[in-house]
């Protein structure tokens, strides 16, 4: 019979039962690290608590959580004992349950780069022709690998819904010092072989009739465009307010695409770009400041607390806006988020 330790033994390994498989967890090792080390195909992606791909239910035992899971998991999931395996270090022997079926639709597909389009000074759109169809939900992401960097895989959201010709697009923002993004921005890639591993993530449009409140920052616009284009194609008729936080006018992109979406959208569609570092005296006639402050004023003026919110971009932006929405009374179950972490975040964690 499986027995649990009554107290945390920081200097000794503990045991974890993952579904029906028993593994050993070393001191200071997370459940995810231990599972992957011992050959379990545990669903995961970012490894820093930003995507919820590794969520599992703690059935018995105790864990130390390295980060606050409340920003990622719903209140219902927290009440049911769900944790993030990548952020959970066992304090005792533990037993967890994980839906391995979440990996059932995930697979690796090869392809080649057919487009490398600069969108801004630090965002490039990669267009890829896949060798085979890869079904996914608009809003999800995949891990992308390039032939010239065989040991480097990075996660990016699909920027379009599924296309009949099996083409996919990703927005790649250049990260200072980033090995992968520096290569994408600094080398010609047309014709190079790539690998797309997916789909992953829980970020997609849930069925409802309520208004949509969408907030994107930087390359976080990618899944928003995928969701909106898919919604247009599938007949979604919900009012949309899309906030986009950027630094300066040079960081704005996809304006023509958004304008066309607004023109064709069957209900009210409002696009609100907000610039945080636009020089004083420039020709910019739009809103200035932090997108969260502008959103707060919008909520105060409109009282749109029945909206379902979709947030995507840098973790500080996503976390602060989620906290704002909760403070204003938007239920946690109505807030869906995708925090864009970088490899630097992974190393730091």
mmCIF file of N, CA and C in Angstrom, residues 94-170:
data_model
loop_
_atom_site.group_PDB
_atom_site.id
_atom_site.type_symbol
_atom_site.label_atom_id
_atom_site.label_comp_id
_atom_site.label_asym_id
_atom_site.label_seq_id
_atom_site.Cartn_x
_atom_site.Cartn_y
_atom_site.Cartn_z
ATOM 1 N N UNK A 94 3.402 11.968 -2.790
ATOM 2 C CA UNK A 94 2.176 12.519 -3.368
ATOM 3 C C UNK A 94 1.579 11.555 -4.388
ATOM 4 N N UNK A 95 0.325 11.791 -4.654
ATOM 5 C CA UNK A 95 -0.382 11.067 -5.711
ATOM 6 C C UNK A 95 -1.112 12.096 -6.551
ATOM 7 N N UNK A 96 -0.910 12.055 -7.861
ATOM 8 C CA UNK A 96 -1.555 13.016 -8.740
ATOM 9 C C UNK A 96 -2.246 12.288 -9.892
ATOM 10 N N UNK A 97 -3.225 12.965 -10.431
ATOM 11 C CA UNK A 97 -3.919 12.473 -11.628
ATOM 12 C C UNK A 97 -3.755 13.502 -12.735
ATOM 13 N N UNK A 98 -3.374 13.029 -13.920
ATOM 14 C CA UNK A 98 -3.183 13.926 -15.053
ATOM 15 C C UNK A 98 -3.842 13.317 -16.279
ATOM 16 N N UNK A 99 -4.476 14.151 -17.064
ATOM 17 C CA UNK A 99 -5.142 13.696 -18.285
ATOM 18 C C UNK A 99 -4.106 13.552 -19.393
ATOM 19 N N UNK A 100 -3.605 12.344 -19.574
ATOM 20 C CA UNK A 100 -2.625 12.101 -20.624
ATOM 21 C C UNK A 100 -3.243 12.246 -22.011
ATOM 22 N N UNK A 101 -4.578 12.226 -22.072
ATOM 23 C CA UNK A 101 -5.252 12.387 -23.356
ATOM 24 C C UNK A 101 -5.056 13.768 -23.943
ATOM 25 N N UNK A 102 -4.589 14.724 -23.104
ATOM 26 C CA UNK A 102 -4.336 16.069 -23.611
ATOM 27 C C UNK A 102 -3.206 16.054 -24.627
ATOM 28 N N UNK A 103 -2.416 14.984 -24.610
ATOM 29 C CA UNK A 103 -1.339 14.844 -25.594
ATOM 30 C C UNK A 103 -1.780 14.070 -26.833
ATOM 31 N N UNK A 104 -3.032 13.581 -26.833
ATOM 32 C CA UNK A 104 -3.456 12.676 -27.898
ATOM 33 C C UNK A 104 -3.523 13.351 -29.262
ATOM 34 N N UNK A 105 -3.812 14.645 -29.293
ATOM 35 C CA UNK A 105 -3.890 15.350 -30.576
ATOM 36 C C UNK A 105 -2.573 16.022 -30.943
ATOM 37 N N UNK A 106 -1.612 15.947 -30.046
ATOM 38 C CA UNK A 106 -0.330 16.616 -30.289
ATOM 39 C C UNK A 106 0.584 15.727 -31.120
ATOM 40 N N UNK A 107 1.184 16.320 -32.133
ATOM 41 C CA UNK A 107 2.131 15.556 -32.939
ATOM 42 C C UNK A 107 3.096 16.517 -33.627
ATOM 43 N N UNK A 108 4.195 15.952 -34.121
ATOM 44 C CA UNK A 108 5.199 16.742 -34.819
ATOM 45 C C UNK A 108 4.995 16.636 -36.318
ATOM 46 N N UNK A 109 4.982 17.801 -36.968
ATOM 47 C CA UNK A 109 4.811 17.856 -38.415
ATOM 48 C C UNK A 109 5.958 18.688 -38.999
ATOM 49 N N UNK A 110 6.560 18.180 -40.039
ATOM 50 C CA UNK A 110 7.628 18.926 -40.705
ATOM 51 C C UNK A 110 7.033 19.906 -41.709
ATOM 52 N N UNK A 111 7.824 20.874 -42.093
ATOM 53 C CA UNK A 111 7.401 21.843 -43.094
ATOM 54 C C UNK A 111 8.598 22.651 -43.549
ATOM 55 N N UNK A 112 8.308 23.695 -44.303
ATOM 56 C CA UNK A 112 9.384 24.574 -44.771
ATOM 57 C C UNK A 112 8.913 26.024 -44.711
ATOM 58 N N UNK A 113 9.854 26.909 -44.492
ATOM 59 C CA UNK A 113 9.534 28.329 -44.408
ATOM 60 C C UNK A 113 9.278 28.876 -45.808
ATOM 61 N N UNK A 114 8.130 29.509 -45.997
ATOM 62 C CA UNK A 114 7.793 30.103 -47.296
ATOM 63 C C UNK A 114 7.662 31.618 -47.207
ATOM 64 N N UNK A 115 7.744 32.163 -45.994
ATOM 65 C CA UNK A 115 7.664 33.615 -45.831
ATOM 66 C C UNK A 115 8.339 34.056 -44.551
ATOM 67 N N UNK A 116 9.052 35.171 -44.619
ATOM 68 C CA UNK A 116 9.759 35.733 -43.474
ATOM 69 C C UNK A 116 9.559 37.248 -43.546
ATOM 70 N N UNK A 117 8.413 37.694 -43.023
ATOM 71 C CA UNK A 117 7.951 39.054 -43.253
ATOM 72 C C UNK A 117 8.138 39.932 -42.019
ATOM 73 N N UNK A 118 8.935 40.991 -42.088
ATOM 74 C CA UNK A 118 9.040 41.925 -40.957
ATOM 75 C C UNK A 118 7.709 42.654 -40.752
ATOM 76 N N UNK A 119 7.195 42.606 -39.539
ATOM 77 C CA UNK A 119 5.976 43.325 -39.195
ATOM 78 C C UNK A 119 6.290 44.627 -38.473
ATOM 79 N N UNK A 120 7.307 44.592 -37.609
ATOM 80 C CA UNK A 120 7.823 45.783 -36.942
ATOM 81 C C UNK A 120 9.344 45.633 -36.888
ATOM 82 N N UNK A 121 9.994 46.533 -36.174
ATOM 83 C CA UNK A 121 11.452 46.447 -36.039
ATOM 84 C C UNK A 121 11.881 45.233 -35.230
ATOM 85 N N UNK A 122 10.955 44.616 -34.446
ATOM 86 C CA UNK A 122 11.354 43.461 -33.639
ATOM 87 C C UNK A 122 10.368 42.299 -33.688
ATOM 88 N N UNK A 123 9.465 42.303 -34.658
ATOM 89 C CA UNK A 123 8.535 41.174 -34.835
ATOM 90 C C UNK A 123 8.545 40.744 -36.299
ATOM 91 N N UNK A 124 8.779 39.456 -36.507
ATOM 92 C CA UNK A 124 8.780 38.859 -37.837
ATOM 93 C C UNK A 124 7.663 37.821 -37.907
ATOM 94 N N UNK A 125 6.961 37.810 -39.020
ATOM 95 C CA UNK A 125 5.970 36.755 -39.258
ATOM 96 C C UNK A 125 6.627 35.649 -40.077
ATOM 97 N N UNK A 126 6.636 34.432 -39.523
ATOM 98 C CA UNK A 126 7.092 33.264 -40.267
ATOM 99 C C UNK A 126 5.891 32.545 -40.840
ATOM 100 N N UNK A 127 5.884 32.391 -42.152
ATOM 101 C CA UNK A 127 4.839 31.606 -42.820
ATOM 102 C C UNK A 127 5.438 30.263 -43.214
ATOM 103 N N UNK A 128 4.727 29.200 -42.850
ATOM 104 C CA UNK A 128 5.260 27.849 -43.001
ATOM 105 C C UNK A 128 4.265 26.976 -43.748
ATOM 106 N N UNK A 129 4.778 26.264 -44.732
ATOM 107 C CA UNK A 129 3.983 25.256 -45.438
ATOM 108 C C UNK A 129 4.255 23.908 -44.789
ATOM 109 N N UNK A 130 3.241 23.364 -44.117
ATOM 110 C CA UNK A 130 3.394 22.070 -43.469
ATOM 111 C C UNK A 130 3.298 20.943 -44.485
ATOM 112 N N UNK A 131 3.970 19.832 -44.184
ATOM 113 C CA UNK A 131 3.909 18.659 -45.054
ATOM 114 C C UNK A 131 2.611 17.888 -44.880
ATOM 115 N N UNK A 132 1.930 18.117 -43.769
ATOM 116 C CA UNK A 132 0.658 17.453 -43.500
ATOM 117 C C UNK A 132 -0.192 18.371 -42.636
ATOM 118 N N UNK A 133 -1.481 18.179 -42.660
ATOM 119 C CA UNK A 133 -2.390 19.018 -41.881
ATOM 120 C C UNK A 133 -2.144 18.816 -40.385
ATOM 121 N N UNK A 134 -2.286 19.892 -39.624
ATOM 122 C CA UNK A 134 -2.156 19.847 -38.172
ATOM 123 C C UNK A 134 -3.373 20.541 -37.568
ATOM 124 N N UNK A 135 -4.362 19.770 -37.124
ATOM 125 C CA UNK A 135 -5.559 20.387 -36.542
ATOM 126 C C UNK A 135 -5.236 21.085 -35.221
ATOM 127 N N UNK A 136 -5.821 22.248 -35.018
ATOM 128 C CA UNK A 136 -5.684 22.966 -33.758
ATOM 129 C C UNK A 136 -6.843 23.934 -33.621
ATOM 130 N N UNK A 137 -7.026 24.425 -32.399
ATOM 131 C CA UNK A 137 -8.039 25.439 -32.157
ATOM 132 C C UNK A 137 -7.385 26.817 -32.256
ATOM 133 N N UNK A 138 -8.080 27.749 -32.896
ATOM 134 C CA UNK A 138 -7.559 29.112 -32.979
ATOM 135 C C UNK A 138 -7.313 29.645 -31.578
ATOM 136 N N UNK A 139 -6.099 30.129 -31.338
ATOM 137 C CA UNK A 139 -5.693 30.588 -30.018
ATOM 138 C C UNK A 139 -4.638 29.699 -29.388
ATOM 139 N N UNK A 140 -4.541 28.457 -29.831
ATOM 140 C CA UNK A 140 -3.543 27.543 -29.278
ATOM 141 C C UNK A 140 -2.147 27.856 -29.822
ATOM 142 N N UNK A 141 -1.146 27.130 -29.296
ATOM 143 C CA UNK A 141 0.224 27.361 -29.720
ATOM 144 C C UNK A 141 0.923 26.040 -30.000
ATOM 145 N N UNK A 142 2.135 26.135 -30.514
ATOM 146 C CA UNK A 142 2.945 24.960 -30.813
ATOM 147 C C UNK A 142 4.400 25.285 -30.520
ATOM 148 N N UNK A 143 5.206 24.256 -30.445
ATOM 149 C CA UNK A 143 6.644 24.452 -30.339
ATOM 150 C C UNK A 143 7.227 24.406 -31.745
ATOM 151 N N UNK A 144 8.081 25.392 -32.030
ATOM 152 C CA UNK A 144 8.658 25.547 -33.355
ATOM 153 C C UNK A 144 10.155 25.276 -33.295
ATOM 154 N N UNK A 145 10.622 24.443 -34.209
ATOM 155 C CA UNK A 145 12.043 24.160 -34.319
ATOM 156 C C UNK A 145 12.531 24.424 -35.722
ATOM 157 N N UNK A 146 13.781 24.893 -35.850
ATOM 158 C CA UNK A 146 14.379 25.221 -37.142
ATOM 159 C C UNK A 146 15.569 24.307 -37.382
ATOM 160 N N UNK A 147 15.722 23.880 -38.626
ATOM 161 C CA UNK A 147 16.763 22.923 -38.995
ATOM 162 C C UNK A 147 18.148 23.372 -38.529
ATOM 163 N N UNK A 148 18.454 24.655 -38.636
ATOM 164 C CA UNK A 148 19.787 25.144 -38.286
ATOM 165 C C UNK A 148 20.032 25.170 -36.778
ATOM 166 N N UNK A 149 18.968 25.058 -35.973
ATOM 167 C CA UNK A 149 19.090 25.057 -34.509
ATOM 168 C C UNK A 149 18.414 23.801 -33.962
ATOM 169 N N UNK A 150 19.021 22.637 -34.163
ATOM 170 C CA UNK A 150 18.350 21.373 -33.861
ATOM 171 C C UNK A 150 17.979 21.176 -32.398
ATOM 172 N N UNK A 151 18.665 21.838 -31.480
ATOM 173 C CA UNK A 151 18.394 21.647 -30.054
ATOM 174 C C UNK A 151 17.591 22.779 -29.438
ATOM 175 N N UNK A 152 17.041 23.649 -30.268
ATOM 176 C CA UNK A 152 16.314 24.814 -29.773
ATOM 177 C C UNK A 152 14.864 24.768 -30.266
ATOM 178 N N UNK A 153 13.919 24.595 -29.346
ATOM 179 C CA UNK A 153 12.497 24.648 -29.662
ATOM 180 C C UNK A 153 11.876 25.774 -28.853
ATOM 181 N N UNK A 154 11.007 26.550 -29.489
ATOM 182 C CA UNK A 154 10.357 27.648 -28.799
ATOM 183 C C UNK A 154 8.853 27.603 -29.067
ATOM 184 N N UNK A 155 8.090 28.121 -28.106
ATOM 185 C CA UNK A 155 6.629 28.094 -28.210
ATOM 186 C C UNK A 155 6.107 29.394 -28.818
ATOM 187 N N UNK A 156 5.221 29.245 -29.823
ATOM 188 C CA UNK A 156 4.590 30.400 -30.471
ATOM 189 C C UNK A 156 3.136 30.081 -30.782
ATOM 190 N N UNK A 157 2.294 31.079 -30.640
ATOM 191 C CA UNK A 157 0.876 30.915 -30.952
ATOM 192 C C UNK A 157 0.657 30.948 -32.462
ATOM 193 N N UNK A 158 -0.287 30.135 -32.917
ATOM 194 C CA UNK A 158 -0.698 30.204 -34.313
ATOM 195 C C UNK A 158 -1.353 31.566 -34.549
ATOM 196 N N UNK A 159 -0.944 32.236 -35.613
ATOM 197 C CA UNK A 159 -1.465 33.574 -35.903
ATOM 198 C C UNK A 159 -2.665 33.549 -36.838
ATOM 199 N N UNK A 160 -3.010 32.376 -37.316
ATOM 200 C CA UNK A 160 -4.188 32.202 -38.177
ATOM 201 C C UNK A 160 -4.940 30.959 -37.725
ATOM 202 N N UNK A 161 -6.224 30.862 -38.037
ATOM 203 C CA UNK A 161 -6.916 29.593 -37.813
ATOM 204 C C UNK A 161 -6.414 28.550 -38.801
ATOM 205 N N UNK A 162 -6.859 27.317 -38.653
ATOM 206 C CA UNK A 162 -6.450 26.238 -39.555
ATOM 207 C C UNK A 162 -6.797 26.599 -40.988
ATOM 208 N N UNK A 163 -5.828 26.427 -41.882
ATOM 209 C CA UNK A 163 -6.011 26.747 -43.295
ATOM 210 C C UNK A 163 -6.144 25.465 -44.124
ATOM 211 N N UNK A 164 -6.976 25.477 -45.166
ATOM 212 C CA UNK A 164 -7.150 24.260 -45.981
ATOM 213 C C UNK A 164 -5.888 23.819 -46.701
ATOM 214 N N UNK A 165 -4.931 24.732 -46.905
ATOM 215 C CA UNK A 165 -3.690 24.373 -47.596
ATOM 216 C C UNK A 165 -2.575 23.977 -46.630
ATOM 217 N N UNK A 166 -2.913 23.826 -45.343
ATOM 218 C CA UNK A 166 -1.955 23.402 -44.314
ATOM 219 C C UNK A 166 -0.819 24.410 -44.114
ATOM 220 N N UNK A 167 -1.097 25.688 -44.352
ATOM 221 C CA UNK A 167 -0.115 26.721 -44.033
ATOM 222 C C UNK A 167 -0.399 27.276 -42.640
ATOM 223 N N UNK A 168 0.662 27.601 -41.904
ATOM 224 C CA UNK A 168 0.534 28.201 -40.582
ATOM 225 C C UNK A 168 1.452 29.422 -40.511
ATOM 226 N N UNK A 169 1.150 30.316 -39.572
ATOM 227 C CA UNK A 169 1.968 31.515 -39.377
ATOM 228 C C UNK A 169 2.224 31.722 -37.898
ATOM 229 N N UNK A 170 3.393 32.259 -37.588
ATOM 230 C CA UNK A 170 3.762 32.599 -36.220
ATOM 231 C C UNK A 170 4.396 33.984 -36.204
#
